[in-house]
Short mmCIF file of C-alpha atoms in Angstrom, two decimals:
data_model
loop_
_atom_site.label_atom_id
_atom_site.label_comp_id
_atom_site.label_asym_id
_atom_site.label_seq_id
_atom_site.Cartn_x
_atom_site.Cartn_y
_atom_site.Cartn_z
CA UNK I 16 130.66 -224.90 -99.43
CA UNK I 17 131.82 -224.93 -95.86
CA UNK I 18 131.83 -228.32 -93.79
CA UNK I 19 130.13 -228.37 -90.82
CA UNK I 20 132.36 -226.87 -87.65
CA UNK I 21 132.63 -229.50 -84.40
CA UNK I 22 130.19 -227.58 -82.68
CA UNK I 23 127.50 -228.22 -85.02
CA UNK I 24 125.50 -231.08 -83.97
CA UNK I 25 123.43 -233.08 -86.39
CA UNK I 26 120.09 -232.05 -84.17
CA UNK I 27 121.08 -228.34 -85.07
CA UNK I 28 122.15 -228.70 -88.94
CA UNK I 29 118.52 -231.53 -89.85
CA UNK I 30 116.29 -229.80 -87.65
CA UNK I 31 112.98 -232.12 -86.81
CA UNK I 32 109.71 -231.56 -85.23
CA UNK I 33 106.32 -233.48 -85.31
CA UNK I 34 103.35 -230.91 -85.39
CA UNK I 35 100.04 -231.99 -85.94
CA UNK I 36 100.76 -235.12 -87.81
CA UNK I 37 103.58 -233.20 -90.11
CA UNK I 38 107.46 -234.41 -89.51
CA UNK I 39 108.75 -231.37 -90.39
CA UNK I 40 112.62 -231.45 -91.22
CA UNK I 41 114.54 -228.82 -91.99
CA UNK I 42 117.93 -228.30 -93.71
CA UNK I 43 119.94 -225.68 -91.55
CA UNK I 44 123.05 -224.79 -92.49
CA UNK I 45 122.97 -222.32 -94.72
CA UNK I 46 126.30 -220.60 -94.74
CA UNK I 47 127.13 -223.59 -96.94
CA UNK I 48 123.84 -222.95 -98.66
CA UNK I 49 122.57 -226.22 -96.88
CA UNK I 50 124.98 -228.42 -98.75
CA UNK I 51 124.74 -232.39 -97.27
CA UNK I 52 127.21 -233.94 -95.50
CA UNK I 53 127.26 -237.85 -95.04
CA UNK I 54 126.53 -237.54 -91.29
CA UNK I 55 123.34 -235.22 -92.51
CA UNK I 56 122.30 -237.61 -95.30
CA UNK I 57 122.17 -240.40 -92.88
CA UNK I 58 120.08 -238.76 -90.77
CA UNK I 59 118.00 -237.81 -93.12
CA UNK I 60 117.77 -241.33 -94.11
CA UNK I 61 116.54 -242.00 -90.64
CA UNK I 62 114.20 -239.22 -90.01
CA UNK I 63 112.09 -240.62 -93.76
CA UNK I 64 112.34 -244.54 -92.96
CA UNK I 65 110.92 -243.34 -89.30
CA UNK I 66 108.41 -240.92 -90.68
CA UNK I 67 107.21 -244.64 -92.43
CA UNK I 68 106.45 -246.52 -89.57
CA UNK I 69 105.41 -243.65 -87.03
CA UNK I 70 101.35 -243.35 -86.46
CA UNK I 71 101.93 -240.10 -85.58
CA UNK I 72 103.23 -238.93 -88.52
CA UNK I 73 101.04 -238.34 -91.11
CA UNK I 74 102.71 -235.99 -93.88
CA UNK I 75 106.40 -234.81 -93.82
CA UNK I 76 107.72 -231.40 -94.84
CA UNK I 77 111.52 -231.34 -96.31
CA UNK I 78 112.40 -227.74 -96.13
CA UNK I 79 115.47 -225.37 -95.02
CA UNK I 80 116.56 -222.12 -93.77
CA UNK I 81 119.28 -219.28 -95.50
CA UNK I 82 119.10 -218.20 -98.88
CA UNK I 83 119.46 -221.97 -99.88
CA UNK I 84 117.43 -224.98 -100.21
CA UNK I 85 120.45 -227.38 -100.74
CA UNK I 86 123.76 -227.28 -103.03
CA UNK I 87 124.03 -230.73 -103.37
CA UNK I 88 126.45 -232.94 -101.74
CA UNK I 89 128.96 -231.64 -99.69
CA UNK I 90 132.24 -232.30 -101.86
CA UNK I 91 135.09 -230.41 -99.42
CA UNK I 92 133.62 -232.33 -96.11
CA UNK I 93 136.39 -234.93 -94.91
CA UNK I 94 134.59 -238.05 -95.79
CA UNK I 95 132.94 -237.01 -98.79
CA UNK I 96 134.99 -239.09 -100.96
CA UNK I 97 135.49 -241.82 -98.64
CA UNK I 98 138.34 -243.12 -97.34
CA UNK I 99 141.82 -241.77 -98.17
CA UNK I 100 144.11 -243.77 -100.21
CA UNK I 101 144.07 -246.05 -103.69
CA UNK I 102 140.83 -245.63 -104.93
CA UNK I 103 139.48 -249.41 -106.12
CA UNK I 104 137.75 -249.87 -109.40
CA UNK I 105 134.03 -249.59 -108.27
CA UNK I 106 134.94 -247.68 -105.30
CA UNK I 107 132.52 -244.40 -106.89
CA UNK I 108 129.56 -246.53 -107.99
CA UNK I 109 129.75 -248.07 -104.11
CA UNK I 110 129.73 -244.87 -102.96
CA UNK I 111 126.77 -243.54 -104.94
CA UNK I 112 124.83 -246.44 -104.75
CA UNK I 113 125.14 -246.36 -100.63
CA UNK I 114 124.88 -242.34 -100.30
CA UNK I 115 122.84 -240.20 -102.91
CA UNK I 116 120.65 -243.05 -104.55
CA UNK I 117 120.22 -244.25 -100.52
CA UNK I 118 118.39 -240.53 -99.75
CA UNK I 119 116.81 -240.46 -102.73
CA UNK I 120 115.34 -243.73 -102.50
CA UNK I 121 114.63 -243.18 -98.99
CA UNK I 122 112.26 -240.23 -99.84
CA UNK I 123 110.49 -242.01 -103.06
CA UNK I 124 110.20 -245.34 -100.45
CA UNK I 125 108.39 -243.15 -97.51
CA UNK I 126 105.43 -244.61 -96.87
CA UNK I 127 103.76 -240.80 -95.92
CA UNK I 128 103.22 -238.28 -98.66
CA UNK I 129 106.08 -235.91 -98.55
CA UNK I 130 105.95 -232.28 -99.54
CA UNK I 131 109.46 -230.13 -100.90
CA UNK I 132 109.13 -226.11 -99.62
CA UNK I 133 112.03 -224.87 -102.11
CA UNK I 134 113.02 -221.96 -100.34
CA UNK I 135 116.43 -220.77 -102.42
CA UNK I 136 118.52 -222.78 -104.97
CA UNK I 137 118.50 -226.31 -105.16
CA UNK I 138 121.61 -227.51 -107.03
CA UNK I 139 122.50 -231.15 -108.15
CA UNK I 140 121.49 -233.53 -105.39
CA UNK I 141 119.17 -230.95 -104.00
CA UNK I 142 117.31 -230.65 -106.57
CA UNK I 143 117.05 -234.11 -107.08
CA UNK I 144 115.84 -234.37 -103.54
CA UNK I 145 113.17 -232.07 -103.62
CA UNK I 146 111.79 -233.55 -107.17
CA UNK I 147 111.71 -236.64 -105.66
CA UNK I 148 108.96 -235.76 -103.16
CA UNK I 149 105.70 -236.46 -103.75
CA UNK I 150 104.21 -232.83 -104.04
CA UNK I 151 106.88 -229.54 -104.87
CA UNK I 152 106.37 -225.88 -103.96
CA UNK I 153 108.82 -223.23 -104.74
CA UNK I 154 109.18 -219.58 -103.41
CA UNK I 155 109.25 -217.20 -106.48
CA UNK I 156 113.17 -216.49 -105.45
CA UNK I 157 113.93 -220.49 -105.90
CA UNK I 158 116.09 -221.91 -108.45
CA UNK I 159 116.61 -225.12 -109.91
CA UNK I 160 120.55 -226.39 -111.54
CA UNK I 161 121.63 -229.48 -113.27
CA UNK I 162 125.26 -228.50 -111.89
CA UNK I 163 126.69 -231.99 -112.54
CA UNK I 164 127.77 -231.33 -116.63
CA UNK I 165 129.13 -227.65 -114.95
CA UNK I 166 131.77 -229.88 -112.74
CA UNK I 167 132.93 -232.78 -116.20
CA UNK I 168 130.08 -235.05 -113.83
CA UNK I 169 127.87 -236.98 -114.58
CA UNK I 170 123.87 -236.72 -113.03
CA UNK I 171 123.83 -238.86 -110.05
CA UNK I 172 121.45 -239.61 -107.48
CA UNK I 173 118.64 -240.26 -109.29
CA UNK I 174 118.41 -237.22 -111.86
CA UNK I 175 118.75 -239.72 -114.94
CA UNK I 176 115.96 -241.22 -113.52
CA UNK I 177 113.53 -238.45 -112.31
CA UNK I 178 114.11 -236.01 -114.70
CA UNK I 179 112.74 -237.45 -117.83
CA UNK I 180 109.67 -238.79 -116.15
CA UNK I 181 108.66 -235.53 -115.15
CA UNK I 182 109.77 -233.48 -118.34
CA UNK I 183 110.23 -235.94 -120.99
CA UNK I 184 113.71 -236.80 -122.36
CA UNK I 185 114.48 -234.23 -124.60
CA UNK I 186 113.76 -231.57 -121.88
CA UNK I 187 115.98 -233.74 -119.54
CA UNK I 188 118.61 -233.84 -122.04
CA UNK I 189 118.17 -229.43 -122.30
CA UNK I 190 118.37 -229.35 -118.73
CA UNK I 191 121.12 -231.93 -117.85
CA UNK I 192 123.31 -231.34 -120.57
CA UNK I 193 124.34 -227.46 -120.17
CA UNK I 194 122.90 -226.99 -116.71
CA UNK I 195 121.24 -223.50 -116.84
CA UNK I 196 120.21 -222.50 -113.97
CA UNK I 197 115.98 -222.40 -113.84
CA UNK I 198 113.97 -220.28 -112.06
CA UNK I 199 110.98 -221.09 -110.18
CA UNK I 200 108.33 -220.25 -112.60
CA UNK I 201 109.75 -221.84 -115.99
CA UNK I 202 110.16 -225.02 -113.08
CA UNK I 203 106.74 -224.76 -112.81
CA UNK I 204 105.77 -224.76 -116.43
CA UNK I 205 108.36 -228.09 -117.48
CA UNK I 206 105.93 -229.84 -114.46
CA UNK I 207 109.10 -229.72 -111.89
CA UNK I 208 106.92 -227.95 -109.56
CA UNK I 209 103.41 -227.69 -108.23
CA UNK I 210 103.04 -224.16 -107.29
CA UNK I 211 105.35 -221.16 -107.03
CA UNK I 212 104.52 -218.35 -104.53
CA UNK I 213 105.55 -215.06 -103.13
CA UNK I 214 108.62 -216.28 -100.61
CA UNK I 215 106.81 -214.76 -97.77
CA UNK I 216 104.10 -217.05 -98.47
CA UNK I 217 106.16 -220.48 -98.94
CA UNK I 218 105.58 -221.24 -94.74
CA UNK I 219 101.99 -221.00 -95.18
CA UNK I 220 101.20 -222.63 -97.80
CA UNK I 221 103.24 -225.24 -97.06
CA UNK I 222 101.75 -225.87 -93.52
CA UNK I 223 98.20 -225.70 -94.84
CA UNK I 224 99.11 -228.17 -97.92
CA UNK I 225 100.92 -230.29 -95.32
CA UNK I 226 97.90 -230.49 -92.89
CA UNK I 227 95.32 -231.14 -95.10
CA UNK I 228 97.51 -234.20 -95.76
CA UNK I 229 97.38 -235.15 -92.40
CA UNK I 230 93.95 -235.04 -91.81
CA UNK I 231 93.14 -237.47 -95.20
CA UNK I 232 93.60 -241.18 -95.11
CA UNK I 233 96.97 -241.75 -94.21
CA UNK I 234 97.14 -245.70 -95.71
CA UNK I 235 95.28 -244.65 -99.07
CA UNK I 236 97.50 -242.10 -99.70
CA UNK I 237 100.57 -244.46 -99.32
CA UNK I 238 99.11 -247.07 -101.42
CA UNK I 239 98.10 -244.70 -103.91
CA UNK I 240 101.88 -242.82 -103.93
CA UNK I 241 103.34 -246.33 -104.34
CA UNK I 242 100.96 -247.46 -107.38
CA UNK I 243 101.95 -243.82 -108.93
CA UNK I 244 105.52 -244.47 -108.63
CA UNK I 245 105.50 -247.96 -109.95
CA UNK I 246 103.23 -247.49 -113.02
CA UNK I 247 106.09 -245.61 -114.27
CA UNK I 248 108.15 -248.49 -115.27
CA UNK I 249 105.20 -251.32 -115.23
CA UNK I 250 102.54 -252.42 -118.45
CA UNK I 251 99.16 -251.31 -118.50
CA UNK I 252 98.84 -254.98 -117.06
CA UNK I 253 100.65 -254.69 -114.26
CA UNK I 254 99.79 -251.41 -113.35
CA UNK I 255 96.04 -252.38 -113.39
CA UNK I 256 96.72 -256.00 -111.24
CA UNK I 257 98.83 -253.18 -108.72
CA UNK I 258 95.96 -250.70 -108.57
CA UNK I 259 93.53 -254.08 -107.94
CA UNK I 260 95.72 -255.47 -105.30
CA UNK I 261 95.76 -251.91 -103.53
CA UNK I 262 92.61 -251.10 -103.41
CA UNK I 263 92.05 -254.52 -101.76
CA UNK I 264 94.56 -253.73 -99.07
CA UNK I 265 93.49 -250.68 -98.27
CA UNK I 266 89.51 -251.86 -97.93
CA UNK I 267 90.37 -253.38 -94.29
CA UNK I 268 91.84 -249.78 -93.28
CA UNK I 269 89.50 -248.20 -90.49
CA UNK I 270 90.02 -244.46 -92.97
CA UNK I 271 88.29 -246.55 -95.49
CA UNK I 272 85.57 -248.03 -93.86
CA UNK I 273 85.50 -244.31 -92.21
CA UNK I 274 85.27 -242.74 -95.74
CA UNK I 275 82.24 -245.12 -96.93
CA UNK I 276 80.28 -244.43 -94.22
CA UNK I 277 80.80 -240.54 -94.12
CA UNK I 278 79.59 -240.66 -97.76
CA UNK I 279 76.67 -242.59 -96.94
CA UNK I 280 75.48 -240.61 -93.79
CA UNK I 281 76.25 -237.35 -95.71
CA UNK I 282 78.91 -235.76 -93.23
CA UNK I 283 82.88 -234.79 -93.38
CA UNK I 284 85.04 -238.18 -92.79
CA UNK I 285 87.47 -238.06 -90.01
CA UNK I 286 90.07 -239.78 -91.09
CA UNK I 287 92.47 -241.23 -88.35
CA UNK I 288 95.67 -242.42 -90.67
CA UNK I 289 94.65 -246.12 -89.36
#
């Protein structure tokens, strides 16, 4: 993995645009196979929160460019283990609690329904980052690694989490603990992904996918995305109270009141994400 050179600016390496309601950020570095610095993940961190609270955002793409969708965390940057020196008892958890679990989180937390375009291999923390968006498609050419138990590691940023809530345990366990590398299709079938197509097709189908989202209604979609992710660790109890409690919330949204009356009078809602 090569570290970024001094030219590279962090506009040029997390590419972002806003196109019909889709923040669409990109991953561009792919000589290093799109590996993340702590400069990128930062602004990554940014570009998600932002993508939250932004009305004109309505759906956000993560995608990149080169042969990669991301090798993880970049290990041979010059701050990528943190200061030089005496490392301090706790000093790694710090770090992983403030970086990796930070992005992760940060993509799980968005508030706007967030679709992965797995272009190439995503290794380690990239592939935790693209199974912790909401909806996954993956050109035919993508792959998927556990590389942590391939480096004496252990699975951080999220994996020990993720993973066995979308494969069950014992396929988490096959996939963490010798870290084959897993192509797009058997991805697909383990529930890792949504959809694989042709790589030429990836683009499209991502835009289309993307602005559908962006014309539905923006605050249901949150509300339900948060109640999904929650019921995973809550009681049949709490879950149901959540679901109550949302669907509240979301009956003084314009898209709502929008959605009711569209049924009634028989005619396509237009949502406004309001």
């Amino acid at each position: 993995m090569m570290s970024p050179s001094p030219e590279d600016s962090l506009d040029s390496v997390v590419r972002h645009t806003t196109d019909n309601g889709v923040s669409w950020i990109t991953l561009n570095r792919p000589a290093a196979l799109n590996a993340i610095t702590p400069d990128q993940r930062e602004r990554l961190i940014s570009l998600f929160e932002g993508a939250s609270g932004d009305p004109a955002v309505r759906a956000v793409v993560l995608t990149a460019t080169g042969k990669g969708f991301c090798a993880g965390a970049d290990l041979r940057g010059p701050s990528a283990n943190g200061p030089r020196g005496e490392r301090i008892p706790g000093d790694v958890a710090r770090l992983i609690r403030s970086g990796a679990q930070r992005l992760i989180a940060a993509v799980l937390d968005c508030e706007k329904p967030v679709i992965a375009a797995v272009n190439g291999t995503a290794a380690g923390l990239g592939a935790h980052l693209a199974l912790a968006c909401d909806l996954v498609l993956a050109a035919e050419s993508a792959t998927f690694i556990e590389v942590f138990v391939r480096r004496g590691l252990v699975p951080d940023g999220g994996g020990t989490y993720l993973l066995p809530r979308l494969t069950g345990p014992q396929r988490a366990k096959e996939l963490l603990f010798f870290g084959d590398r897993l192509p797009a299709a058997e991805a697909e079938r383990l529930g890792l992904v949504n959809r694989v197509v042709p790589d030429a097709e990836l683009a499209a189908t991502t835009r289309s996918w993307a602005e559908r989202l962006a014309t539905g209604p923006t605050r249901a979609i949150a509300l339900t995305k948060a109640l999904v992710n929650a019921s995973l660790d809550a009681c049949r109890a709490t879950a149901f109270a959540a679901e109550a409690t949302a669907q509240e919330i979301n009956m003084t949204t314009d898209d709502a009141h929008e959605g009711v009356r569209a049924f009634t009078e028989r005619r396509t809602p237009d949502y406004r994400g309001r």
